[in-house]
Amino acid sequence: MFSPPNLTRTHGFAVTALVAAVFLSNLTGYFPSYKAITKRDSVLNSVDPIEVVVPSCPELAFNPYNYDNAVAKAWMDLRFPTGNPKGSSIDPEAATYKDKPSYDNYGREHIYEVQLIALFIDALRADATGKLLWDGWTLGFCDWVDTFVFQPLPSSTEPALINNLKRCLPYDNNPNQPYMPWLEENANSIKASAMNGDKIRTEATFKKYDWTERVATMRTTAAVMSYMTDTDVLKSLSIQSNCIEKAWVDWLGKYVIVPKIPPSAPKVKADDMKALYQRWYVARMKQFKQNLLDGMETMIQWCNIWNTSPPIKARVNWNNELSSGPEVTLTLDNLKYLKKFIEDIPWKP
């Protein structure tokens, strides 16, 4: 297996510079490490819990429910690791496999990223409708989140909202059985970074790669969106998002009758909460696509393939088997070809 020296791989989400980093340090592999707010698991490491922090309230964190037994028997990776014989030599299309297809590492994939729960909570701080819910309490925003989102509502015997939100995601014995495949580990991390708006790679890191490493990074970036267009993935994403929306609407109906809430809070109706969530969600998904496109375009520019002599060569294969892959010639056109896979998707809340 191919493993360049001094490159350490970690699992993780990159959420914001305000969030504390938690790193896995016991895996080595092809791509460099990621700033993280979570510990992720792979096919080799399955016990490290994820911890997610609300970006502007770093003291507020939560863990999803255990999902050791929630993963599907489905592995997502490149359909044509050594090139498409009927198409491009660097085709990034993703495919589903019933068995582990390669020596790559795989992470159990939250299609609806766990940090999206925290990011929507955080959005209530500044959103005009969101502020109606909390602005007016003597509590600050973070204390309000702690009191009314992370804790049960006053005099309520029902679980806290945060627990109902977590129940929308994959967990052991979830009756809704949301789809949770294994996703190639680097695609897993790139997806999380793009969902949050973090850089896929810095210029300094990318330019340290040889051409094989650069192409592998770019193929993986394009493969992320190919993965997200998979029918089962899109269906599960929609189911989980709808569940999140319903949990907020149900909570609102109980929150607006809490004694001494701000006079502005009852102005927020169920339809307002739905509209707020859907507006935020659609914008987040559009930005996710744009972040992948921007990252791809930036990496193409860093490659600086215009007039090259002799021709530039790279090897293509599974990410952990690149040294044994066939050699291909790189051109500006085939690098730009990768962008066509980062397409618009009919995101539906």
XYZ file of N, CA and C in Angstrom, residues 77-78 92-94 183 187 218-229 296 338 341-342:
69
model
N -17.029 4.127 -2.779
C -15.680 4.477 -3.232
C -15.743 4.698 -4.746
N -14.594 4.879 -5.364
C -14.552 5.129 -6.803
C -15.110 3.946 -7.603
N -14.050 10.355 -11.609
C -14.220 10.312 -10.152
C -15.559 9.738 -9.703
N -16.330 9.151 -10.605
C -17.673 8.690 -10.238
C -17.614 7.733 -9.050
N -18.531 7.894 -8.115
C -18.599 7.022 -6.937
C -19.558 5.872 -7.207
N -17.964 5.265 3.934
C -17.461 6.149 2.876
C -15.950 6.229 2.976
N -12.683 11.062 1.391
C -13.930 11.662 0.918
C -14.799 12.064 2.104
N -7.963 15.590 -5.894
C -8.971 16.209 -6.748
C -10.058 15.205 -7.150
N -9.669 13.978 -7.447
C -10.673 12.956 -7.757
C -11.584 12.722 -6.563
N -10.995 12.674 -5.372
C -11.779 12.438 -4.169
C -12.761 13.575 -3.934
N -12.324 14.805 -4.193
C -13.209 15.960 -4.028
C -14.416 15.851 -4.953
N -14.176 15.501 -6.217
C -15.287 15.336 -7.159
C -16.159 14.142 -6.790
N -15.550 13.098 -6.257
C -16.300 11.897 -5.884
C -17.290 12.182 -4.760
N -16.999 13.181 -3.925
C -17.897 13.511 -2.820
C -19.283 13.867 -3.348
N -19.336 14.733 -4.370
C -20.640 15.112 -4.888
C -21.282 13.973 -5.664
N -20.471 13.161 -6.333
C -21.007 11.975 -6.992
C -21.664 11.064 -5.957
N -21.022 10.904 -4.827
C -21.594 10.124 -3.726
C -22.913 10.723 -3.261
N -22.962 12.063 -3.151
C -24.158 12.719 -2.638
C -25.338 12.642 -3.606
N -25.112 12.274 -4.865
C -26.213 12.105 -5.818
C -26.759 10.685 -5.820
N -12.108 22.848 -5.958
C -11.607 22.204 -7.169
C -10.947 23.226 -8.093
N -13.202 17.089 -14.044
C -13.639 16.714 -12.702
C -14.752 17.626 -12.206
N -18.670 16.830 -12.291
C -19.301 15.957 -11.305
C -19.816 16.733 -10.096
N -19.396 17.980 -9.977
C -19.876 18.814 -8.868
C -21.050 19.615 -9.410
